[in-house]
Amino acid sequence: MPPPFHHKLPCSLHHPRLLSLPRATFLLRCRTTTTMSLFSSPSQHDPDPQKPLLNQAIEYHNQTKHGLTNYARGPHGLDWANQPNPFRRFLSSLIIPLSHFDSSSSVADPPLYSSVFLSLPSPSPISKSTISQLFFDSLALSAWKTTGFSTWSLRVNPSSGNLHPTEAYIVSPPINSVSNSPFVAHYAPKEHSLEIRTQIPSGFFPNFFPEGCFLIGFSSIFWREAWKYGERAFRYCNHDVGHAIAAVSMAAAGLGWDVKILDGLGYEDLKKLMGLEFYKEFEIPSRPVKGKFPEIEFEHPDCVLVVFPNGVGEFDVNYKELSLALSGFSELEWKGKPNVLSKQHVCWDVIYRTAEAVKKPLTLGNRFMVDPFQSSGVLSDRSYKGFTLREVVRKRRSAVDMDGVTTMERETFYQMLLHCLPSGSQNGTKQRKQLALPFRALPWDAEVHAALFVHRVEGLPKGVYFLVRNEEHFDDLKKATRPEFNWEKPEGCPDDLPLYELSRGDCGKLAKQLSCHQDIAGDGCFSLGMVAHFEPTLRSKGAWMYPRLFWETGVLGQVLYLEAHAVGISATGIGCFFDDPVHEVLGLRGSNYQSLYHFTVGGPVVDKRIMSLPAYPGPGMDA
């Protein structure tokens, strides 16, 4: 079993007052304030049926904030005897082993990592080899680790605490040596295999999608994260959905495939598509309850991606007819019984009430759009080490500690941020639409920005900076943040990079304290908080955007992971941070903007006591 990863839980339960930045910048008053929603309490006679759902999402968000004097509710210790099995299996289903690859083997010549941000290669056909490569480079095991009596696996896609709540499915036309009929299969990463769940009607793909398309579905098992993190786990599960979306998008790009979420579909459609209707419904308790609740090991359907050949052009998806076709999936013969993950459980009630509130309905007004691929900006291609895409995605690791010494060149810093922009290199057009890899998988305009704490970037003053990823929010952000902020472009910053210096000063201690007193937030080259355009987004689109904001942070986080490894350093996500003190540092009031995910990038400290083993074949245990 893996040891607890400190970058999600605080190292200490003590809460000393935050240290302020030097007077040359600004002072942080150490008070804990709860950011309240603008919404009123739900009423029995409220004519707006969406308001209670919005209230539940925002109530959950406020309830699960960490504060200077209290943390969100979670277990008092880790119940190792009931640690959830990280590998779901569907017992008695037909299992199809997939092909394995090394760093040099590939269906086609492996593209350089940096090249796929500029253009996609010619598309590969759907085959057992290409599907194998897609999973191998996105959701498969990347290594095993062992120390003492503990052994645990790592995966290509990152996960909070290495707990991996995300499950994946493929819905595909017939593939030689896999299935002679169109099928739905569950991906089993430990075995790097497909578990065939059912066969679907032969007309499904020709009726709705161009030739060469298939679907990838994601679901979440909340219990895997809640075992360690309690009520805050719903946030982390949705971070991981975003990580998985980006991981599949990047691996698909290496095969010349594009990816887009089919976000017109609703929750019930996704349940039918992935064969998740058989899980028993359960009554949500009014408070956290411990006991034997196997029903909370159910899979919550999150989203489905359509994977299609690069260059296929525009195509439309008739969501009404597609939903009608999916209704027939309930009558299919689904094979395989899910394995049990734990003997005992804790049901954190607020997670399941919130998951109910943010279920997305079928939205027929959502038109499926395939925008032209937009390349990302290039400032310093020499920053990258000439790694192939596979070398970067499969060698990605989450740093446990930073060395506090490694520095980064300013041009490298700017280049990394250029790859974090949703619209790519726009030649004067403002950042807003998500057109660049891998953000183009998301069908909404960018809603997530980044407040950066710069510690060790050569040629750039230490201080607080802000990356505006949707420039339509620029004026609002300036008004919402501290009036003393500079909002000036730093020296040498590319014209098409909307990065602004807010305030100068050494913010290493502040970054550590804001991230639950974790040294890793101040010992890297830079760290950041991902700040979402929050309540206005939920108000305008619906409560179902709540998890999607976390998906966007997860996609951005995956880019930062890959960028760090591509330039020869490392990174890690930070889920434990003091929410409202972060907002106070920035001067944010109310719920218009909220920090959803933190991150750090720098030189890693390698623990030489831990031995690495190949991903396949593994040690043959559920670790």
Coordinates of C-alpha atoms in Angstrom, one line a residue:
M1 CA 0.0 0.0 0.0
P2 CA 1.3 3.5 -0.8
P3 CA 2.5 5.7 2.1
P4 CA 0.3 8.8 2.6
F5 CA 1.3 11.6 0.3
H6 CA 1.8 14.8 2.2
H7 CA 1.0 17.2 -0.7
K8 CA -2.7 16.6 0.0
L9 CA -2.8 16.5 3.8
P10 CA -1.1 19.0 6.1
C11 CA 2.0 17.9 7.9
S12 CA 0.8 19.4 11.1
L13 CA -2.5 20.2 12.7
H14 CA -1.1 23.4 14.3
H15 CA -2.1 26.7 12.7
P16 CA 0.4 29.5 13.5
R17 CA -0.5 32.9 12.1
L18 CA 0.5 33.5 8.5
L19 CA 3.7 35.5 8.0
S20 CA 3.1 38.6 6.0
L21 CA 5.0 39.6 2.9
P22 CA 7.5 42.5 3.1
R23 CA 5.9 46.0 3.4
A24 CA 7.1 46.7 -0.1
T25 CA 4.3 44.3 -1.3
F26 CA 1.3 43.9 1.0
L27 CA 0.3 42.6 4.4
L28 CA -2.0 39.6 4.9
R29 CA -4.3 40.0 7.8
C30 CA -4.6 36.7 9.6
R31 CA -8.3 36.3 10.0
T32 CA -10.5 33.5 8.9
T33 CA -13.6 34.5 7.0
T34 CA -16.0 32.2 5.3
T35 CA -16.9 33.3 1.8
M36 CA -20.7 33.0 1.7
S37 CA -22.9 32.5 -1.4
L38 CA -25.0 35.3 -2.8
F39 CA -27.9 32.9 -3.0
S40 CA -30.6 32.8 -0.4
S41 CA -31.8 29.7 1.4
P42 CA -34.0 27.4 -0.7
S43 CA -37.7 27.9 -0.2
Q44 CA -40.6 25.4 -0.7
H45 CA -42.2 28.0 -2.9
D46 CA -39.1 29.0 -4.8
P47 CA -40.1 29.2 -8.5
D48 CA -36.5 28.5 -9.7
P49 CA -35.9 24.7 -9.4
Q50 CA -32.2 25.3 -10.1
K51 CA -31.6 27.5 -7.0
P52 CA -31.5 24.6 -4.5
L53 CA -29.0 22.8 -6.7
L54 CA -26.8 25.9 -6.9
N55 CA -27.1 26.4 -3.1
Q56 CA -26.0 22.8 -2.5
A57 CA -22.9 23.1 -4.8
I58 CA -21.9 26.4 -3.1
E59 CA -22.7 25.1 0.4
Y60 CA -20.5 22.1 -0.3
H61 CA -17.7 24.3 -1.5
N62 CA -17.8 26.5 1.6
Q63 CA -18.2 23.6 4.0
T64 CA -15.1 21.9 2.6
K65 CA -12.8 24.8 2.8
H66 CA -9.7 24.6 4.9
G67 CA -9.2 27.5 7.3
L68 CA -6.4 28.7 9.5
T69 CA -8.1 27.3 12.6
N70 CA -9.9 24.4 11.2
Y71 CA -9.7 21.9 8.3
A72 CA -12.6 20.4 6.3
R73 CA -13.9 17.2 8.0
G74 CA -12.1 14.0 7.3
P75 CA -10.9 10.8 9.0
H76 CA -8.9 11.2 12.1
G77 CA -6.5 8.6 10.9
L78 CA -6.0 6.2 8.0
D79 CA -7.8 2.9 8.2
W80 CA -5.2 0.8 6.3
A81 CA -7.3 -2.4 6.8
N82 CA -10.0 -0.8 4.6
Q83 CA -7.9 1.1 2.1
P84 CA -9.9 0.7 -1.2
N85 CA -8.5 -1.5 -3.9
P86 CA -7.3 0.9 -6.6
F87 CA -8.2 -1.6 -9.4
R88 CA -11.7 -2.2 -10.4
R89 CA -12.4 -5.5 -12.2
F90 CA -15.6 -6.9 -13.7
L91 CA -15.4 -10.5 -12.7
S92 CA -16.4 -13.1 -15.4
S93 CA -16.2 -10.6 -18.3
L94 CA -14.0 -11.5 -21.3
I95 CA -10.6 -9.9 -20.9
I96 CA -8.5 -8.9 -24.0
P97 CA -4.8 -8.2 -23.3
L98 CA -3.5 -5.1 -25.0
S99 CA -0.1 -4.5 -26.6
H100 CA 2.8 -3.2 -24.7
F101 CA 5.4 -0.6 -25.8
D102 CA 8.8 0.6 -24.8
S103 CA 10.2 4.1 -25.1
S104 CA 11.1 3.6 -28.8
S105 CA 8.4 1.3 -30.1
S106 CA 5.3 2.9 -31.5
V107 CA 2.6 2.4 -34.1
A108 CA 4.3 5.3 -36.0
D109 CA 7.4 7.4 -35.5
P110 CA 6.9 8.9 -32.0
P111 CA 6.5 12.7 -32.2
L112 CA 8.5 15.1 -30.1
Y113 CA 6.6 16.3 -27.1
S114 CA 6.9 20.0 -28.1
S115 CA 5.7 19.3 -31.7
V116 CA 2.2 18.2 -30.8
F117 CA 1.4 21.7 -29.5
L118 CA 2.1 23.1 -33.0
S119 CA 0.3 20.6 -35.2
L120 CA -1.1 17.0 -35.0
P121 CA 0.5 14.2 -37.1
S122 CA -1.5 12.4 -39.7
P123 CA -4.2 10.2 -38.1
S124 CA -3.6 6.5 -37.5
P125 CA -6.4 4.0 -38.1
I126 CA -8.3 2.4 -35.2
S127 CA -6.6 -0.9 -34.5
K128 CA -5.7 -3.0 -31.5
S129 CA -2.2 -1.5 -31.7
T130 CA -3.3 2.1 -31.7
I131 CA -5.9 1.6 -29.0
S132 CA -3.3 -0.2 -27.0
Q133 CA -0.9 2.8 -27.4
L134 CA -3.6 5.3 -26.5
F135 CA -4.2 3.6 -23.1
F136 CA -0.5 2.8 -22.6
D137 CA 0.4 6.5 -22.9
S138 CA -2.5 7.9 -20.9
L139 CA -4.1 5.7 -18.2
A140 CA -1.8 2.7 -17.8
L141 CA 0.7 1.9 -15.0
S142 CA 4.0 3.7 -15.4
A143 CA 6.0 2.0 -12.7
W144 CA 5.9 0.2 -9.4
K145 CA 7.5 1.5 -6.2
T146 CA 8.7 -0.5 -3.3
T147 CA 10.3 0.2 0.1
G148 CA 10.5 -2.0 3.1
F149 CA 7.3 -4.1 3.1
S150 CA 5.3 -1.6 1.0
T151 CA 4.7 -1.9 -2.7
W152 CA 2.5 0.4 -4.8
S153 CA 1.8 1.3 -8.4
L154 CA 2.1 4.6 -10.2
R155 CA 0.1 5.6 -13.3
V156 CA 0.6 7.8 -16.3
N157 CA -2.4 9.9 -15.2
P158 CA -1.8 11.6 -11.8
S159 CA -4.2 11.2 -8.9
S160 CA -4.7 12.9 -5.5
G161 CA -2.9 10.8 -3.0
N162 CA -2.3 8.1 -5.7
L163 CA -5.8 6.8 -4.9
H164 CA -7.1 6.8 -8.5
P165 CA -10.9 7.2 -8.3
T166 CA -11.2 7.5 -12.1
E167 CA -12.4 4.5 -14.1
A168 CA -12.3 4.5 -17.9
Y169 CA -14.4 2.8 -20.7
I170 CA -14.1 2.6 -24.4
V171 CA -17.1 2.4 -26.8
S172 CA -15.8 1.4 -30.2
P173 CA -16.7 0.1 -33.6
P174 CA -15.4 -3.4 -34.3
I175 CA -11.6 -3.8 -33.9
N176 CA -9.7 -6.9 -35.3
S177 CA -8.4 -9.1 -32.5
V178 CA -10.6 -7.3 -29.9
S179 CA -14.2 -7.7 -31.0
N180 CA -16.0 -8.5 -34.3
S181 CA -18.9 -6.3 -33.2
P182 CA -19.1 -2.8 -31.8
F183 CA -18.6 -3.0 -28.1
V184 CA -18.3 -1.3 -24.6
A185 CA -15.3 -2.3 -22.6
H186 CA -13.8 -1.3 -19.2
Y187 CA -10.0 -0.5 -19.2
A188 CA -8.1 -2.5 -16.5
P189 CA -4.8 -0.7 -16.0
K190 CA -3.1 -3.3 -13.8
E191 CA -3.4 -5.8 -16.6
H192 CA -3.3 -3.3 -19.4
S193 CA -6.4 -5.0 -20.8
L194 CA -9.9 -4.5 -21.9
E195 CA -12.8 -6.1 -20.2
I196 CA -15.6 -6.6 -22.7
R197 CA -18.9 -5.5 -21.0
T198 CA -21.3 -5.7 -23.9
Q199 CA -21.8 -5.6 -27.6
I200 CA -23.8 -2.7 -29.1
P201 CA -26.0 -2.3 -32.2
S202 CA -24.0 -2.2 -35.5
G203 CA -25.6 1.0 -36.6
F204 CA -24.6 3.1 -33.5
F205 CA -21.4 4.6 -34.9
P206 CA -22.5 5.1 -38.5
N207 CA -25.7 6.9 -37.4
F208 CA -24.0 9.5 -35.2
F209 CA -20.2 9.8 -35.9
P210 CA -17.9 10.0 -38.9
E211 CA -15.7 7.1 -39.8
G212 CA -12.7 6.5 -37.5
C213 CA -14.4 7.7 -34.3
F214 CA -14.7 6.0 -30.9
L215 CA -15.6 7.1 -27.4
I216 CA -13.8 7.2 -24.1
G217 CA -15.9 7.5 -20.9
F218 CA -14.9 8.4 -17.4
S219 CA -16.5 7.6 -14.0
S220 CA -15.5 8.3 -10.4
I221 CA -15.6 6.1 -7.3
F222 CA -15.8 8.7 -4.6
W223 CA -15.1 6.3 -1.8
R224 CA -11.5 5.8 -3.0
E225 CA -10.7 9.5 -2.3
A226 CA -13.0 9.9 0.7
W227 CA -11.2 7.0 2.5
K228 CA -8.3 9.4 3.0
Y229 CA -9.7 12.9 2.5
G230 CA -13.2 12.8 3.8
E231 CA -15.6 15.6 2.7
R232 CA -13.1 17.4 0.4
A233 CA -12.7 14.2 -1.7
F234 CA -15.4 15.3 -4.2
R235 CA -13.1 18.2 -5.2
Y236 CA -10.1 15.8 -5.7
C237 CA -12.1 13.3 -7.8
N238 CA -12.9 16.1 -10.2
H239 CA -9.3 17.2 -10.4
D240 CA -8.5 13.7 -11.4
V241 CA -11.2 13.7 -14.1
G242 CA -9.4 16.7 -15.6
H243 CA -6.1 15.0 -15.3
A244 CA -7.5 12.0 -17.2
I245 CA -9.1 14.2 -19.9
A246 CA -5.7 15.8 -20.6
A247 CA -3.9 12.5 -20.4
V248 CA -6.1 11.0 -23.1
S249 CA -6.0 14.2 -25.2
M250 CA -2.2 14.2 -25.2
A251 CA -1.9 10.4 -26.0
A252 CA -4.5 10.8 -28.8
A253 CA -2.5 13.7 -30.2
G254 CA 0.5 11.4 -30.7
L255 CA -1.7 9.2 -32.9
G256 CA -3.1 12.1 -34.9
W257 CA -6.4 12.0 -33.1
D258 CA -8.4 14.9 -31.8
V259 CA -10.7 14.8 -28.7
K260 CA -13.8 16.6 -27.5
I261 CA -16.2 16.1 -24.6
L262 CA -19.8 15.2 -25.7
D263 CA -21.2 17.6 -23.1
G264 CA -24.7 17.8 -24.5
L265 CA -25.3 14.3 -23.0
G266 CA -26.7 14.1 -19.5
Y267 CA -25.9 12.0 -16.4
E268 CA -28.6 9.4 -17.2
D269 CA -27.2 9.1 -20.8
L270 CA -23.7 8.4 -19.5
K271 CA -24.9 5.8 -17.0
K272 CA -26.5 3.9 -19.9
L273 CA -23.5 4.3 -22.2
M274 CA -21.0 2.9 -19.7
G275 CA -23.3 0.2 -18.3
L276 CA -23.4 1.8 -14.8
E277 CA -27.2 1.4 -14.1
F278 CA -26.8 -1.9 -12.3
Y279 CA -25.3 -0.2 -9.2
K280 CA -27.8 -0.1 -6.3
E281 CA -29.3 3.2 -5.3
F282 CA -28.8 4.0 -1.6
E283 CA -30.4 6.5 0.8
I284 CA -28.0 9.3 1.6
P285 CA -27.7 9.6 5.4
S286 CA -28.0 13.0 7.2
R287 CA -24.5 12.8 8.6
P288 CA -21.2 10.9 8.1
V289 CA -21.8 7.3 9.0
K290 CA -19.2 4.4 9.4
G291 CA -20.2 0.8 8.6
K292 CA -20.5 -1.7 5.7
F293 CA -21.9 0.2 2.7
P294 CA -20.8 -1.6 -0.4
E295 CA -23.3 0.5 -2.4
I296 CA -21.0 3.6 -2.0
E297 CA -18.5 1.8 -4.2
F298 CA -20.7 2.7 -7.2
E299 CA -19.3 4.6 -10.2
H300 CA -20.5 8.2 -10.8
P301 CA -20.5 8.8 -14.6
D302 CA -18.6 12.0 -15.3
C303 CA -18.2 12.5 -19.1
V304 CA -17.6 10.9 -22.4
L305 CA -15.0 12.0 -25.0
V306 CA -15.3 11.5 -28.7
V307 CA -12.0 10.7 -30.3
F308 CA -11.8 11.4 -34.0
P309 CA -9.2 11.7 -36.8
N310 CA -7.4 15.0 -37.0
G311 CA -8.6 16.8 -40.1
V312 CA -12.0 15.2 -40.3
G313 CA -13.5 18.6 -40.4
E314 CA -16.7 19.8 -38.8
F315 CA -19.4 17.3 -37.9
D316 CA -22.6 17.6 -35.9
V317 CA -23.9 15.4 -33.1
N318 CA -27.7 15.1 -32.8
Y319 CA -27.9 14.8 -29.0
K320 CA -31.7 14.2 -29.0
E321 CA -31.4 11.1 -31.3
L322 CA -28.2 10.0 -29.5
S323 CA -29.9 10.1 -26.1
L324 CA -32.8 8.1 -27.6
A325 CA -30.4 5.5 -28.9
L326 CA -28.6 5.3 -25.6
S327 CA -31.9 4.5 -23.8
G328 CA -31.8 1.1 -25.6
F329 CA -28.5 0.3 -23.9
S330 CA -30.4 -0.6 -20.8
E331 CA -31.7 -3.7 -22.6
L332 CA -28.3 -4.9 -23.6
E333 CA -26.6 -7.9 -21.9
W334 CA -23.9 -6.5 -19.6
K335 CA -21.3 -8.9 -18.5
G336 CA -19.1 -8.9 -15.4
K337 CA -19.7 -8.2 -11.7
P338 CA -17.7 -5.4 -10.1
N339 CA -15.2 -6.5 -7.4
V340 CA -15.5 -5.3 -3.8
L341 CA -13.0 -2.6 -2.9
S342 CA -13.3 -2.4 0.9
K343 CA -14.9 -4.4 3.7
Q344 CA -15.9 -1.3 5.8
H345 CA -16.7 2.3 4.7
V346 CA -17.4 5.8 5.9
C347 CA -20.2 7.5 4.0
W348 CA -19.5 11.2 3.9
D349 CA -23.1 12.3 3.2
V350 CA -22.3 15.8 1.8
I351 CA -20.3 14.3 -1.1
Y352 CA -23.3 12.3 -2.3
R353 CA -25.8 15.1 -1.8
T354 CA -23.6 17.4 -3.9
A355 CA -23.0 14.7 -6.6
E356 CA -26.8 14.6 -6.9
A357 CA -27.2 18.3 -7.1
V358 CA -24.6 18.7 -9.9
K359 CA -25.8 16.0 -12.2
K360 CA -26.0 17.4 -15.7
P361 CA -29.2 17.1 -17.6
L362 CA -29.4 16.4 -21.3
T363 CA -29.0 19.8 -23.0
L364 CA -30.3 19.8 -26.5
G365 CA -29.3 23.4 -27.1
N366 CA -25.6 22.5 -26.9
R367 CA -24.3 22.4 -30.4
F368 CA -21.3 20.1 -30.9
M369 CA -18.4 22.2 -32.4
V370 CA -15.0 21.2 -33.7
D371 CA -12.9 24.3 -33.9
P372 CA -9.8 24.4 -36.0
F373 CA -6.6 23.3 -34.2
Q374 CA -4.8 26.3 -32.8
S375 CA -1.0 26.0 -32.3
S376 CA 0.5 27.2 -29.0
G377 CA 3.1 30.0 -28.8
V378 CA 6.8 29.4 -29.2
L379 CA 9.4 31.5 -27.4
S380 CA 12.1 29.1 -26.4
D381 CA 11.9 25.7 -28.0
R382 CA 15.4 25.0 -26.7
S383 CA 13.9 24.8 -23.2
Y384 CA 12.7 21.3 -24.0
K385 CA 15.2 18.4 -23.8
G386 CA 14.2 16.7 -27.1
F387 CA 12.0 14.1 -25.4
T388 CA 9.3 12.3 -27.3
L389 CA 5.7 12.6 -26.2
R390 CA 5.9 9.0 -24.8
E391 CA 9.0 9.7 -22.8
V392 CA 7.4 12.7 -21.1
V393 CA 4.0 11.3 -20.4
R394 CA 5.2 7.9 -19.1
K395 CA 8.1 9.4 -17.0
R396 CA 5.8 12.0 -15.3
R397 CA 5.9 11.7 -11.5
S398 CA 4.5 13.7 -8.6
A399 CA 7.3 15.3 -6.6
V400 CA 7.1 14.7 -2.9
D401 CA 9.7 17.4 -2.0
M402 CA 11.5 20.2 -3.7
D403 CA 15.2 21.0 -3.2
G404 CA 14.8 24.8 -2.6
V405 CA 17.8 25.4 -4.9
T406 CA 16.9 24.6 -8.5
T407 CA 16.3 27.7 -10.7
M408 CA 14.6 28.2 -14.0
E409 CA 15.4 30.5 -16.8
R410 CA 12.9 33.3 -17.5
E411 CA 12.4 32.2 -21.1
T412 CA 11.6 28.6 -19.9
F413 CA 9.0 30.0 -17.5
Y414 CA 7.4 32.0 -20.2
Q415 CA 7.4 29.0 -22.6
M416 CA 5.7 26.8 -20.0
L417 CA 3.0 29.4 -19.5
L418 CA 2.4 29.8 -23.3
H419 CA 1.5 26.1 -23.3
C420 CA -1.0 26.9 -20.5
L421 CA -3.1 29.2 -22.6
P422 CA -6.4 28.0 -23.8
S423 CA -6.5 29.7 -27.2
G424 CA -2.9 29.1 -28.2
S425 CA -1.0 31.7 -30.3
Q426 CA -3.7 34.1 -31.3
N427 CA -1.8 36.8 -33.1
G428 CA -3.5 39.6 -31.2
T429 CA -6.8 37.9 -30.5
K430 CA -7.6 37.7 -26.8
Q431 CA -7.5 34.5 -24.9
R432 CA -10.9 33.0 -24.2
K433 CA -12.0 30.0 -26.4
Q434 CA -10.3 26.7 -25.7
L435 CA -8.6 25.9 -29.0
A436 CA -5.1 24.7 -28.2
L437 CA -4.0 21.2 -27.0
P438 CA -5.2 19.8 -24.6
F439 CA -7.7 22.4 -23.6
R440 CA -9.6 22.0 -26.9
A441 CA -11.3 18.9 -25.4
L442 CA -13.3 21.3 -23.2
P443 CA -16.4 22.8 -24.9
W444 CA -16.7 25.9 -22.7
D445 CA -14.7 29.1 -22.7
A446 CA -11.8 29.2 -20.2
E447 CA -12.9 30.0 -16.7
V448 CA -9.7 29.3 -14.7
H449 CA -6.8 31.7 -14.2
A450 CA -3.5 31.3 -12.3
A451 CA -2.1 33.4 -9.4
L452 CA 1.6 32.6 -9.4
F453 CA 4.2 32.9 -6.6
V454 CA 7.6 33.2 -8.3
H455 CA 10.5 32.0 -6.1
R456 CA 13.4 31.0 -8.3
V457 CA 13.1 32.2 -11.9
E458 CA 16.3 33.8 -13.2
G459 CA 15.8 37.3 -14.6
L460 CA 12.3 37.6 -13.0
P461 CA 11.8 39.4 -9.6
K462 CA 10.3 37.3 -6.9
G463 CA 6.7 38.1 -6.2
V464 CA 3.1 37.5 -7.1
Y465 CA 2.0 37.3 -10.7
F466 CA -1.2 36.6 -12.5
L467 CA -1.9 34.7 -15.7
V468 CA -5.2 35.8 -17.2
R469 CA -6.5 32.8 -19.3
N470 CA -9.7 34.5 -20.3
E471 CA -9.0 38.1 -21.1
E472 CA -12.7 39.0 -21.0
H473 CA -12.3 38.7 -17.2
F474 CA -9.3 41.1 -17.1
D475 CA -11.1 44.3 -16.1
D476 CA -13.2 42.4 -13.5
L477 CA -10.1 40.8 -12.0
K478 CA -8.4 44.2 -11.6
K479 CA -11.5 45.5 -9.8
A480 CA -11.9 42.4 -7.7
T481 CA -8.2 42.2 -6.5
R482 CA -6.1 44.6 -4.3
P483 CA -6.0 48.2 -5.5
E484 CA -2.3 48.4 -4.9
F485 CA -1.5 45.6 -7.3
N486 CA 0.7 46.8 -10.3
W487 CA -0.9 44.7 -13.2
E488 CA 2.2 45.4 -15.3
K489 CA 3.7 43.1 -18.0
P490 CA 7.1 41.8 -16.7
E491 CA 10.3 42.3 -18.6
G492 CA 10.8 40.1 -21.6
C493 CA 7.2 38.8 -21.5
P494 CA 5.9 37.8 -25.0
D495 CA 3.2 40.1 -26.3
D496 CA 0.7 37.2 -26.6
L497 CA 1.3 36.0 -23.0
P498 CA -1.2 37.8 -20.7
L499 CA 1.0 37.5 -17.6
Y500 CA 1.1 40.4 -15.1
E501 CA 3.3 41.3 -12.2
L502 CA 1.1 42.2 -9.2
S503 CA 3.6 42.7 -6.4
R504 CA 7.3 42.1 -5.8
G505 CA 8.8 40.5 -2.7
D506 CA 9.9 37.1 -1.3
C507 CA 6.7 35.1 -1.0
G508 CA 8.2 31.7 -0.2
K509 CA 7.0 31.6 3.4
L510 CA 3.6 32.9 2.4
A511 CA 3.2 30.2 -0.3
K512 CA 4.1 27.5 2.2
Q513 CA 1.7 28.8 4.8
L514 CA -1.2 29.2 2.3
S515 CA -0.6 25.6 1.2
C516 CA -1.3 24.1 4.7
H517 CA 2.3 24.9 5.9
Q518 CA 3.9 22.6 3.3
D519 CA 7.5 23.4 2.3
I520 CA 7.0 22.1 -1.2
A521 CA 4.9 25.2 -2.1
G522 CA 7.8 27.5 -1.4
D523 CA 10.8 25.4 -2.3
G524 CA 10.3 25.1 -6.0
C525 CA 10.9 27.6 -8.9
F526 CA 7.3 28.7 -8.7
S527 CA 3.9 27.7 -7.3
L528 CA 0.4 28.8 -8.1
G529 CA -3.2 28.8 -7.2
M530 CA -5.8 28.2 -9.9
V531 CA -8.5 30.8 -9.5
A532 CA -11.8 30.1 -11.2
H533 CA -14.5 32.5 -12.3
F534 CA -16.8 30.8 -9.9
E535 CA -20.3 31.9 -8.9
P536 CA -21.1 33.8 -12.0
T537 CA -20.3 30.7 -14.0
L538 CA -22.6 28.5 -11.9
R539 CA -25.3 31.2 -12.1
S540 CA -25.2 31.5 -15.9
K541 CA -24.8 27.8 -16.8
G542 CA -26.0 25.7 -13.9
A543 CA -24.8 23.8 -10.9
W544 CA -23.4 21.1 -13.2
M545 CA -20.6 23.4 -14.0
Y546 CA -19.2 23.0 -10.5
P547 CA -17.3 19.8 -11.2
R548 CA -16.4 21.1 -14.7
L549 CA -14.4 24.0 -13.2
F550 CA -12.3 21.4 -11.3
W551 CA -11.9 19.4 -14.6
E552 CA -10.4 22.5 -16.1
T553 CA -8.0 22.9 -13.3
G554 CA -7.0 19.2 -13.7
V555 CA -6.3 19.7 -17.4
L556 CA -4.2 22.8 -16.6
G557 CA -2.4 20.8 -13.9
Q558 CA -1.6 18.0 -16.3
V559 CA 0.0 20.5 -18.7
L560 CA 2.1 21.8 -15.8
Y561 CA 3.2 18.2 -14.9
L562 CA 4.2 17.5 -18.5
E563 CA 5.9 20.8 -19.0
A564 CA 8.0 20.4 -15.9
H565 CA 9.2 17.0 -17.0
A566 CA 9.8 18.1 -20.5
V567 CA 12.3 20.8 -19.3
G568 CA 14.0 18.4 -16.9
I569 CA 12.5 19.2 -13.5
S570 CA 9.3 18.1 -11.7
A571 CA 5.9 19.2 -10.3
T572 CA 3.1 18.2 -8.1
G573 CA -0.5 19.2 -7.4
I574 CA -1.5 20.6 -4.0
G575 CA -5.0 20.0 -2.9
C576 CA -4.5 21.2 0.7
F577 CA -4.6 24.9 0.9
F578 CA -6.3 27.5 3.1
D579 CA -9.1 28.7 0.7
D580 CA -10.2 32.1 2.1
P581 CA -6.7 33.2 3.2
V582 CA -5.6 32.7 -0.4
H583 CA -8.5 34.9 -1.5
E584 CA -7.5 37.5 1.1
V585 CA -3.9 37.7 -0.2
L586 CA -5.4 38.5 -3.6
G587 CA -8.0 40.9 -2.2
L588 CA -10.9 38.8 -3.5
R589 CA -14.2 39.1 -1.7
G590 CA -17.4 37.2 -2.2
S591 CA -17.7 34.1 -4.4
N592 CA -17.1 35.5 -7.9
Y593 CA -13.6 34.0 -7.9
Q594 CA -12.4 31.0 -5.9
S595 CA -9.1 29.1 -5.7
L596 CA -9.7 25.5 -6.6
Y597 CA -6.3 23.8 -7.0
H598 CA -2.7 24.6 -6.2
F599 CA 0.5 23.5 -7.9
T600 CA 4.3 23.7 -7.5
V601 CA 7.1 23.3 -10.1
G602 CA 10.8 22.9 -9.3
G603 CA 13.7 20.6 -8.7
P604 CA 12.6 17.4 -7.0
V605 CA 14.3 15.6 -4.0
V606 CA 14.6 11.9 -4.9
D607 CA 14.1 9.5 -2.0
K608 CA 16.8 6.9 -2.7
R609 CA 15.2 4.5 -0.2
I610 CA 12.4 3.9 -2.7
M611 CA 13.1 1.4 -5.5
S612 CA 11.5 1.6 -8.9
L613 CA 10.2 -1.5 -10.7
P614 CA 8.9 -1.8 -14.3
A615 CA 5.2 -1.2 -14.8
Y616 CA 4.7 -4.5 -16.6
P617 CA 4.9 -7.3 -15.5
G618 CA 4.1 -6.0 -12.0
P619 CA 4.6 -7.8 -8.7
G620 CA 1.2 -9.5 -9.0
M621 CA -0.6 -7.9 -6.1
D622 CA -3.3 -5.3 -5.5
A623 CA -1.1 -2.5 -4.4

